[in-house]
XYZ file of N, CA and C in Angstrom:
606
model
N 0.838 -1.216 0.000
C 0.000 0.000 0.000
C 0.861 1.250 0.000
N 1.858 1.264 0.892
C 2.715 2.435 0.973
C 3.485 2.634 -0.310
N 3.972 1.538 -0.906
C 4.745 1.653 -2.141
C 3.873 2.193 -3.266
N 2.625 1.738 -3.324
C 1.718 2.213 -4.368
C 1.443 3.699 -4.213
N 1.225 4.145 -2.982
C 0.993 5.561 -2.737
C 2.237 6.364 -3.104
N 3.413 5.858 -2.740
C 4.658 6.545 -3.067
C 4.813 6.696 -4.572
N 4.472 5.648 -5.309
C 4.558 5.712 -6.771
C 3.609 6.772 -7.322
N 2.386 6.807 -6.776
C 1.405 7.794 -7.231
C 1.870 9.211 -6.918
N 2.415 9.398 -5.728
C 2.914 10.717 -5.346
C 4.063 11.131 -6.256
N 4.981 10.207 -6.509
C 6.141 10.514 -7.346
C 5.712 10.922 -8.753
N 4.760 10.185 -9.327
C 4.306 10.486 -10.686
C 3.599 11.834 -10.752
N 2.748 12.103 -9.764
C 2.035 13.384 -9.735
C 2.998 14.524 -9.471
N 3.917 14.330 -8.537
C 4.899 15.366 -8.225
C 5.767 15.674 -9.435
N 6.128 14.653 -10.198
C 6.978 14.857 -11.375
C 6.312 15.794 -12.373
N 5.020 15.606 -12.579
C 4.310 16.497 -13.503
C 4.330 17.940 -13.000
N 4.196 18.120 -11.696
C 4.246 19.467 -11.122
C 5.632 20.080 -11.263
N 6.655 19.275 -11.093
C 8.029 19.758 -11.229
C 8.274 20.257 -12.648
N 7.839 19.481 -13.632
C 8.098 19.841 -15.027
C 7.162 20.948 -15.499
N 5.870 20.824 -15.236
C 4.886 21.753 -15.795
C 4.815 23.077 -15.053
N 5.160 23.078 -13.749
C 5.045 24.302 -12.955
C 6.372 24.782 -12.391
N 7.448 24.030 -12.623
C 8.752 24.436 -12.124
C 8.892 24.331 -10.625
N 8.108 23.471 -9.995
C 8.156 23.349 -8.539
C 9.388 22.583 -8.091
N 9.799 22.832 -6.837
C 10.853 22.042 -6.221
C 10.232 20.749 -5.687
N 11.076 19.758 -5.430
C 10.572 18.436 -5.074
C 9.722 18.430 -3.806
N 10.176 19.099 -2.760
C 9.441 19.055 -1.494
C 8.040 19.628 -1.652
N 7.935 20.787 -2.296
C 6.631 21.397 -2.507
C 5.762 20.573 -3.441
N 6.391 19.961 -4.445
C 5.635 19.135 -5.384
C 5.058 17.905 -4.693
N 5.809 17.316 -3.775
C 5.297 16.157 -3.038
C 4.077 16.547 -2.203
N 4.159 17.699 -1.533
C 3.028 18.140 -0.705
C 1.797 18.409 -1.561
N 1.990 19.086 -2.693
C 0.864 19.388 -3.576
C 0.309 18.110 -4.192
N 1.194 17.166 -4.499
C 0.746 15.885 -5.050
C -0.127 15.135 -4.045
N 0.253 15.184 -2.773
C -0.565 14.547 -1.738
C -1.972 15.112 -1.736
N -2.065 16.438 -1.794
C -3.383 17.074 -1.785
C -4.170 16.706 -3.039
N -3.477 16.663 -4.177
C -4.143 16.311 -5.435
C -4.681 14.887 -5.406
N -4.048 14.039 -4.612
C -4.480 12.649 -4.482
C -5.487 12.461 -3.348
N -5.922 13.583 -2.757
C -6.946 13.529 -1.731
C -6.432 13.206 -0.345
N -5.130 13.387 -0.139
C -4.539 13.110 1.178
C -4.002 14.412 1.760
N -4.284 14.661 3.022
C -3.775 15.860 3.672
C -2.387 15.643 4.242
N -2.043 14.381 4.510
C -0.728 14.073 5.058
C -0.414 12.611 4.774
N 0.835 12.246 5.047
C 1.259 10.862 4.859
C 2.436 10.591 5.772
N 2.592 9.339 6.139
C 3.768 8.957 6.919
C 5.011 9.081 6.045
N 6.143 9.312 6.685
C 7.389 9.451 5.937
C 7.650 8.231 5.050
N 7.297 7.050 5.555
C 7.528 5.819 4.798
C 6.671 5.754 3.538
N 5.588 6.535 3.497
C 4.718 6.525 2.327
C 5.156 7.506 1.248
N 6.087 8.382 1.594
C 6.529 9.403 0.651
C 7.660 8.876 -0.226
N 7.681 9.247 -1.494
C 8.783 8.830 -2.358
C 10.045 9.615 -2.032
N 11.188 9.012 -2.288
C 12.451 9.722 -2.143
C 12.611 10.703 -3.300
N 13.571 11.621 -3.150
C 13.851 12.540 -4.253
C 14.312 11.781 -5.494
N 15.035 10.687 -5.289
C 15.479 9.889 -6.426
C 14.296 9.280 -7.166
N 13.265 8.837 -6.421
C 12.069 8.285 -7.066
C 11.337 9.352 -7.877
N 11.217 10.544 -7.304
C 10.584 11.641 -8.038
C 11.407 11.974 -9.281
N 12.713 12.012 -9.117
C 13.578 12.342 -10.248
C 13.436 11.316 -11.376
N 13.312 10.043 -11.031
C 13.094 9.020 -12.054
C 11.833 9.312 -12.858
N 10.775 9.722 -12.149
C 9.521 10.039 -12.823
C 9.653 11.312 -13.662
N 10.431 12.269 -13.156
C 10.679 13.495 -13.925
C 11.380 13.156 -15.233
N 12.399 12.318 -15.159
C 13.135 11.937 -16.382
C 12.204 11.234 -17.376
N 11.341 10.366 -16.876
C 10.403 9.668 -17.760
C 9.425 10.647 -18.396
N 8.937 11.593 -17.613
C 7.986 12.590 -18.121
C 8.646 13.475 -19.169
N 9.882 13.893 -18.901
C 10.608 14.712 -19.862
C 10.825 13.964 -21.172
N 11.200 12.694 -21.066
C 11.450 11.900 -22.273
C 10.193 11.755 -23.116
N 9.048 11.696 -22.448
C 7.788 11.475 -23.151
C 7.209 12.751 -23.743
N 7.308 13.866 -22.995
C 6.597 15.071 -23.394
C 7.491 16.249 -23.777
N 8.767 16.220 -23.417
C 9.619 17.408 -23.608
C 10.929 17.101 -24.323
N 11.000 15.971 -25.003
C 12.260 15.550 -25.604
C 12.768 16.510 -26.665
N 11.852 17.270 -27.280
C 12.270 18.171 -28.352
C 12.718 19.532 -27.849
N 12.422 19.875 -26.597
C 12.763 21.201 -26.076
C 13.701 21.167 -24.874
N 13.594 20.156 -24.039
C 14.325 20.160 -22.769
C 15.846 20.165 -22.909
N 16.445 19.415 -23.821
C 17.916 19.428 -23.895
C 18.495 20.817 -24.155
N 17.882 21.588 -25.054
C 18.386 22.930 -25.342
C 18.172 23.867 -24.160
N 17.046 23.714 -23.469
C 16.786 24.554 -22.297
C 17.778 24.240 -21.184
N 18.057 22.961 -20.980
C 19.044 22.560 -19.981
C 20.409 23.137 -20.315
N 20.800 23.065 -21.574
C 22.099 23.589 -21.986
C 22.193 25.084 -21.711
N 21.134 25.822 -22.013
C 21.119 27.264 -21.759
C 21.276 27.559 -20.269
N 20.588 26.803 -19.433
C 20.661 27.023 -17.994
C 22.043 26.663 -17.454
N 22.641 25.604 -17.964
C 23.978 25.239 -17.509
C 25.005 26.285 -17.921
N 24.864 26.824 -19.111
C 25.787 27.879 -19.543
C 25.636 29.114 -18.668
N 24.401 29.468 -18.342
C 24.177 30.626 -17.479
C 24.717 30.354 -16.079
N 24.524 29.142 -15.587
C 25.047 28.797 -14.265
C 26.565 28.958 -14.228
N 27.243 28.543 -15.289
C 28.702 28.665 -15.314
C 29.137 30.126 -15.301
N 28.408 30.973 -15.994
C 28.716 32.412 -15.971
C 28.696 32.931 -14.540
N 27.652 32.549 -13.798
C 27.535 33.027 -12.423
C 28.556 32.358 -11.502
N 28.879 31.120 -11.758
C 29.904 30.460 -10.948
C 31.255 31.132 -11.133
N 31.537 31.578 -12.335
C 32.794 32.295 -12.569
C 32.772 33.661 -11.906
N 31.624 34.329 -11.902
C 31.498 35.618 -11.225
C 31.681 35.478 -9.712
N 31.236 34.357 -9.177
C 31.243 34.133 -7.726
C 32.332 33.150 -7.311
N 33.376 33.036 -8.118
C 34.391 32.002 -7.911
C 35.022 32.048 -6.524
N 35.157 33.232 -5.950
C 35.814 33.348 -4.641
C 35.020 32.670 -3.528
N 33.751 32.366 -3.790
C 32.905 31.738 -2.775
C 32.732 30.239 -2.994
N 33.576 29.659 -3.817
C 33.594 28.200 -4.059
C 32.205 27.683 -4.471
N 31.611 28.228 -5.507
C 30.238 27.837 -5.885
C 30.157 26.400 -6.378
N 29.081 25.755 -5.988
C 28.756 24.413 -6.481
C 27.324 24.441 -7.000
N 27.135 23.916 -8.196
C 25.810 23.854 -8.802
C 25.059 22.644 -8.263
N 23.795 22.858 -7.881
C 22.953 21.782 -7.360
C 21.614 21.811 -8.095
N 20.708 20.951 -7.674
C 19.358 20.974 -8.216
C 19.242 20.407 -9.616
N 18.120 20.733 -10.264
C 17.789 20.128 -11.556
C 18.767 20.499 -12.658
N 19.373 21.687 -12.573
C 20.313 22.091 -13.617
C 21.556 21.209 -13.567
N 22.008 20.868 -12.367
C 23.134 19.952 -12.237
C 22.737 18.521 -12.598
N 21.581 18.092 -12.126
C 21.181 16.694 -12.298
C 20.685 16.382 -13.718
N 20.448 17.415 -14.513
C 20.089 17.186 -15.903
C 18.608 17.113 -16.190
N 17.763 17.533 -15.246
C 16.318 17.454 -15.433
C 15.658 18.820 -15.551
N 16.438 19.873 -15.705
C 15.893 21.226 -15.718
C 15.209 21.549 -17.040
N 14.189 22.411 -16.942
C 13.564 23.037 -18.105
C 13.635 24.543 -17.901
N 13.085 25.292 -18.842
C 13.130 26.752 -18.741
C 12.406 27.274 -17.498
N 11.560 26.481 -16.867
C 10.869 26.892 -15.647
C 11.692 26.651 -14.389
N 12.804 25.960 -14.513
C 13.610 25.591 -13.342
C 14.479 26.751 -12.881
N 14.709 26.802 -11.584
C 15.655 27.757 -11.022
C 17.057 27.159 -11.033
N 18.051 28.041 -11.031
C 19.446 27.625 -10.879
C 19.804 27.730 -9.400
N 20.342 26.653 -8.841
C 20.720 26.638 -7.431
C 22.243 26.563 -7.305
N 22.829 27.589 -6.725
C 24.256 27.584 -6.438
C 24.462 27.596 -4.927
N 25.234 26.650 -4.434
C 25.644 26.644 -3.030
C 26.992 27.342 -2.928
N 27.069 28.346 -2.050
C 28.305 29.104 -1.858
C 28.873 28.795 -0.482
N 30.176 28.634 -0.415
C 30.836 28.270 0.839
C 31.756 29.423 1.234
N 31.300 30.205 2.212
C 31.933 31.486 2.530
C 32.475 31.501 3.954
N 33.580 32.190 4.136
C 34.084 32.430 5.477
C 33.241 33.498 6.174
N 32.696 34.420 5.398
C 31.850 35.492 5.916
C 30.566 35.505 5.096
N 29.452 35.201 5.729
C 28.204 35.064 4.985
C 27.744 36.380 4.356
N 28.211 37.515 4.858
C 27.802 38.803 4.289
C 28.644 39.190 3.080
N 29.736 38.485 2.846
C 30.632 38.868 1.760
C 29.963 38.734 0.397
N 29.076 37.759 0.255
C 28.361 37.613 -1.016
C 27.466 38.816 -1.277
N 26.763 39.258 -0.253
C 25.900 40.420 -0.410
C 26.709 41.662 -0.767
N 27.854 41.809 -0.149
C 28.708 42.965 -0.443
C 29.143 42.950 -1.896
N 29.522 41.767 -2.403
C 29.933 41.658 -3.799
C 28.789 42.042 -4.736
N 27.588 41.536 -4.450
C 26.447 41.855 -5.301
C 26.125 43.346 -5.278
N 26.188 43.943 -4.097
C 25.933 45.381 -3.974
C 26.963 46.171 -4.778
N 28.228 45.784 -4.656
C 29.294 46.501 -5.368
C 29.147 46.389 -6.883
N 28.569 45.284 -7.346
C 28.367 45.088 -8.786
C 27.013 45.628 -9.255
N 26.241 46.187 -8.334
C 24.951 46.747 -8.703
C 23.909 45.705 -9.068
N 24.030 44.510 -8.485
C 23.107 43.415 -8.788
C 22.014 43.366 -7.722
N 20.767 43.494 -8.151
C 19.641 43.462 -7.217
C 19.378 42.026 -6.761
N 19.035 41.883 -5.488
C 18.759 40.557 -4.948
C 17.764 40.660 -3.799
N 17.111 39.549 -3.511
C 16.232 39.444 -2.356
C 16.854 38.481 -1.354
N 16.537 38.675 -0.087
C 17.099 37.852 0.981
C 16.006 36.948 1.542
N 16.325 35.676 1.666
C 15.406 34.723 2.270
C 16.184 33.662 3.015
N 15.561 32.520 3.237
C 16.237 31.421 3.921
C 15.568 30.115 3.506
N 16.236 29.024 3.796
C 15.667 27.702 3.564
C 16.160 26.773 4.653
N 15.452 25.655 4.895
C 15.910 24.701 5.908
C 17.232 24.066 5.500
N 18.063 23.764 6.490
C 19.294 23.037 6.200
C 19.167 21.599 6.704
N 20.216 20.828 6.470
C 20.172 19.402 6.812
C 20.149 19.162 8.315
N 20.490 20.172 9.097
C 20.541 20.006 10.556
C 19.278 20.507 11.252
N 18.273 20.870 10.480
C 17.028 21.319 11.067
C 16.966 22.804 11.331
N 18.016 23.532 10.965
C 18.017 24.977 11.131
C 17.669 25.685 9.837
N 18.094 26.929 9.720
C 17.853 27.725 8.526
C 19.187 28.288 8.020
N 19.306 28.388 6.718
C 20.478 29.020 6.129
C 20.013 30.162 5.237
N 20.861 31.174 5.092
C 20.521 32.320 4.258
C 20.510 31.923 2.783
N 19.561 32.497 2.056
C 19.480 32.247 0.624
C 19.129 33.546 -0.088
N 19.932 33.920 -1.058
C 19.689 35.113 -1.851
C 19.072 34.688 -3.183
N 18.178 35.492 -3.719
C 17.580 35.192 -5.013
C 17.770 36.368 -5.959
N 18.071 36.034 -7.210
C 18.361 37.024 -8.244
C 17.561 36.665 -9.490
N 16.998 37.655 -10.149
C 16.386 37.451 -11.462
C 17.488 37.640 -12.494
N 18.059 36.550 -12.952
C 19.229 36.596 -13.823
C 18.802 36.526 -15.283
N 19.127 37.528 -16.085
C 18.777 37.466 -17.507
C 19.413 36.253 -18.177
N 18.651 35.585 -19.019
C 19.162 34.432 -19.772
C 18.912 34.694 -21.254
N 19.891 35.254 -21.959
C 19.689 35.596 -23.372
C 19.265 34.410 -24.228
N 19.787 33.220 -23.932
C 19.449 32.059 -24.756
C 17.974 31.688 -24.657
N 17.386 31.920 -23.492
C 15.966 31.609 -23.309
C 15.078 32.824 -23.554
N 15.696 34.011 -23.592
C 14.925 35.221 -23.841
C 14.089 35.684 -22.673
N 14.456 35.266 -21.465
C 13.703 35.654 -20.277
C 14.577 35.466 -19.048
N 14.223 36.120 -17.930
C 15.009 35.946 -16.709
C 14.827 34.549 -16.118
N 15.856 34.105 -15.443
C 15.836 32.832 -14.722
C 16.090 33.138 -13.252
N 15.367 32.477 -12.365
C 15.612 32.670 -10.935
C 16.891 31.952 -10.530
N 17.781 32.701 -9.916
C 19.042 32.168 -9.417
C 19.019 32.225 -7.897
N 19.140 31.075 -7.249
C 19.189 31.009 -5.793
C 20.629 30.772 -5.349
N 21.088 31.612 -4.445
C 22.422 31.470 -3.860
C 22.257 31.096 -2.396
N 22.569 29.873 -2.057
C 22.485 29.427 -0.663
C 23.838 29.631 -0.009
N 23.846 30.357 1.099
C 25.091 30.730 1.768
C 25.384 29.721 2.870
N 26.447 28.957 2.709
C 26.821 27.915 3.652
C 28.197 28.209 4.243
N 28.465 27.598 5.393
C 29.775 27.756 6.019
C 30.837 27.061 5.188
N 32.033 27.594 5.249
C 33.144 26.994 4.511
C 33.338 25.532 4.895
N 33.120 25.205 6.169
C 33.335 23.831 6.634
C 32.330 22.846 6.020
N 31.174 23.352 5.573
C 30.167 22.475 4.978
C 30.620 21.893 3.645
N 31.650 22.477 3.063
C 32.132 22.011 1.765
C 32.614 20.567 1.822
N 33.066 20.126 3.002
C 33.604 18.762 3.121
C 32.573 17.706 2.766
N 31.303 17.956 3.105
C 30.275 16.969 2.817
C 29.455 17.268 1.576
N 29.867 18.272 0.819
C 29.044 18.731 -0.296
C 28.959 17.740 -1.440
N 29.976 16.914 -1.601
C 30.020 16.038 -2.770
C 29.637 14.603 -2.447
N 29.006 14.378 -1.299
C 28.534 13.033 -1.000
C 27.511 12.601 -2.052
N 27.614 11.385 -2.562
C 26.704 10.946 -3.623
C 25.338 10.548 -3.082
N 24.391 10.385 -3.998
C 23.089 9.864 -3.612
C 23.174 8.346 -3.484
N 22.033 7.711 -3.266
C 22.024 6.269 -3.031
C 22.495 5.477 -4.246
N 22.519 6.122 -5.403
C 22.925 5.437 -6.630
C 24.325 5.838 -7.088
N 25.004 6.599 -6.243
C 26.381 6.961 -6.543
C 26.550 8.207 -7.388
N 25.451 8.936 -7.648
C 25.538 10.161 -8.433
C 25.648 11.367 -7.504
N 26.440 12.331 -7.893
C 26.657 13.492 -7.035
C 25.457 14.431 -7.072
N 25.212 15.082 -5.938
C 24.116 16.037 -5.837
C 24.515 17.416 -6.332
N 25.797 17.677 -6.465
C 26.264 18.999 -6.894
C 27.659 18.882 -7.480
N 28.086 19.917 -8.163
C 29.422 19.913 -8.740
C 29.974 21.325 -8.852
N 31.295 21.448 -8.894
C 31.921 22.768 -9.003
C 32.021 23.182 -10.469
N 32.649 24.333 -10.698
C 32.708 24.874 -12.059
C 33.464 23.946 -12.998
N 34.518 23.323 -12.507
C 35.290 22.406 -13.336
C 34.434 21.224 -13.783
N 33.642 20.695 -12.852
C 32.762 19.573 -13.189
C 31.685 19.999 -14.180
N 31.183 21.212 -14.036
C 30.168 21.703 -14.958
C 30.762 21.913 -16.352
N 31.973 22.442 -16.413
C 32.621 22.599 -17.720
C 32.775 21.245 -18.404
N 33.081 20.223 -17.626
C 33.208 18.884 -18.195
C 31.872 18.415 -18.768
N 30.790 18.675 -18.025
C 29.460 18.308 -18.532
C 29.152 19.028 -19.835
N 29.452 20.307 -19.857
C 29.163 21.089 -21.063
C 30.003 20.612 -22.249
N 31.223 20.180 -21.960
C 32.104 19.736 -23.033
C 31.703 18.376 -23.579
N 31.201 17.516 -22.705
C 30.891 16.151 -23.115
C 29.412 15.940 -23.408
N 28.570 16.918 -22.976
C 27.119 16.821 -23.166
C 26.557 15.513 -22.628
N 26.989 15.167 -21.417
C 26.475 13.975 -20.746
C 25.759 14.410 -19.492
N 24.973 13.509 -18.911
C 24.322 13.777 -17.636
C 25.296 13.514 -16.513
N 25.102 14.172 -15.307
C 26.011 13.967 -14.189
C 26.068 12.511 -13.778
N 27.265 12.082 -13.406
C 27.436 10.709 -12.927
C 27.482 10.702 -11.424
């Protein structure tokens, strides 16, 4: 029963991720409501990897003619920003890194800073407008997150760029793989390799 519900949630969430540009956590919650459930036990929820599998299947079926070019545009834009923010050891995460992004997806960069305000100072000095927010971290707390409407000439519209500000020490665990051995994020060198080889992250 739980596995069947998890499969249903994953499939519904995948459609929300692709069609509405939602993040996985929010898509799972909305999928639960769409399936007539207000809540579910943790064991009944699909993992991010399960949702991602459904996203890849949905993209292959409905977006095969557009998604590869959109992903390439987002990866190129991500590299531009990683080079601009090189002093903060940027690592690309999320759908743009994992290869499932569309033009509705945000670019997620994790920055590892000795001083969390230094990123804001750099943006201010460059005249780049940004908003300040936060998101939950792996330890149950909150971390600062900046958001920027970044122009994307290849797509002809702005793309949301999220900069998550993490402690320098967090970099040690940043490259831990998922359950299937694939990395959750990569640095600029790894992204350049992806762009050069046009392969999905391993």
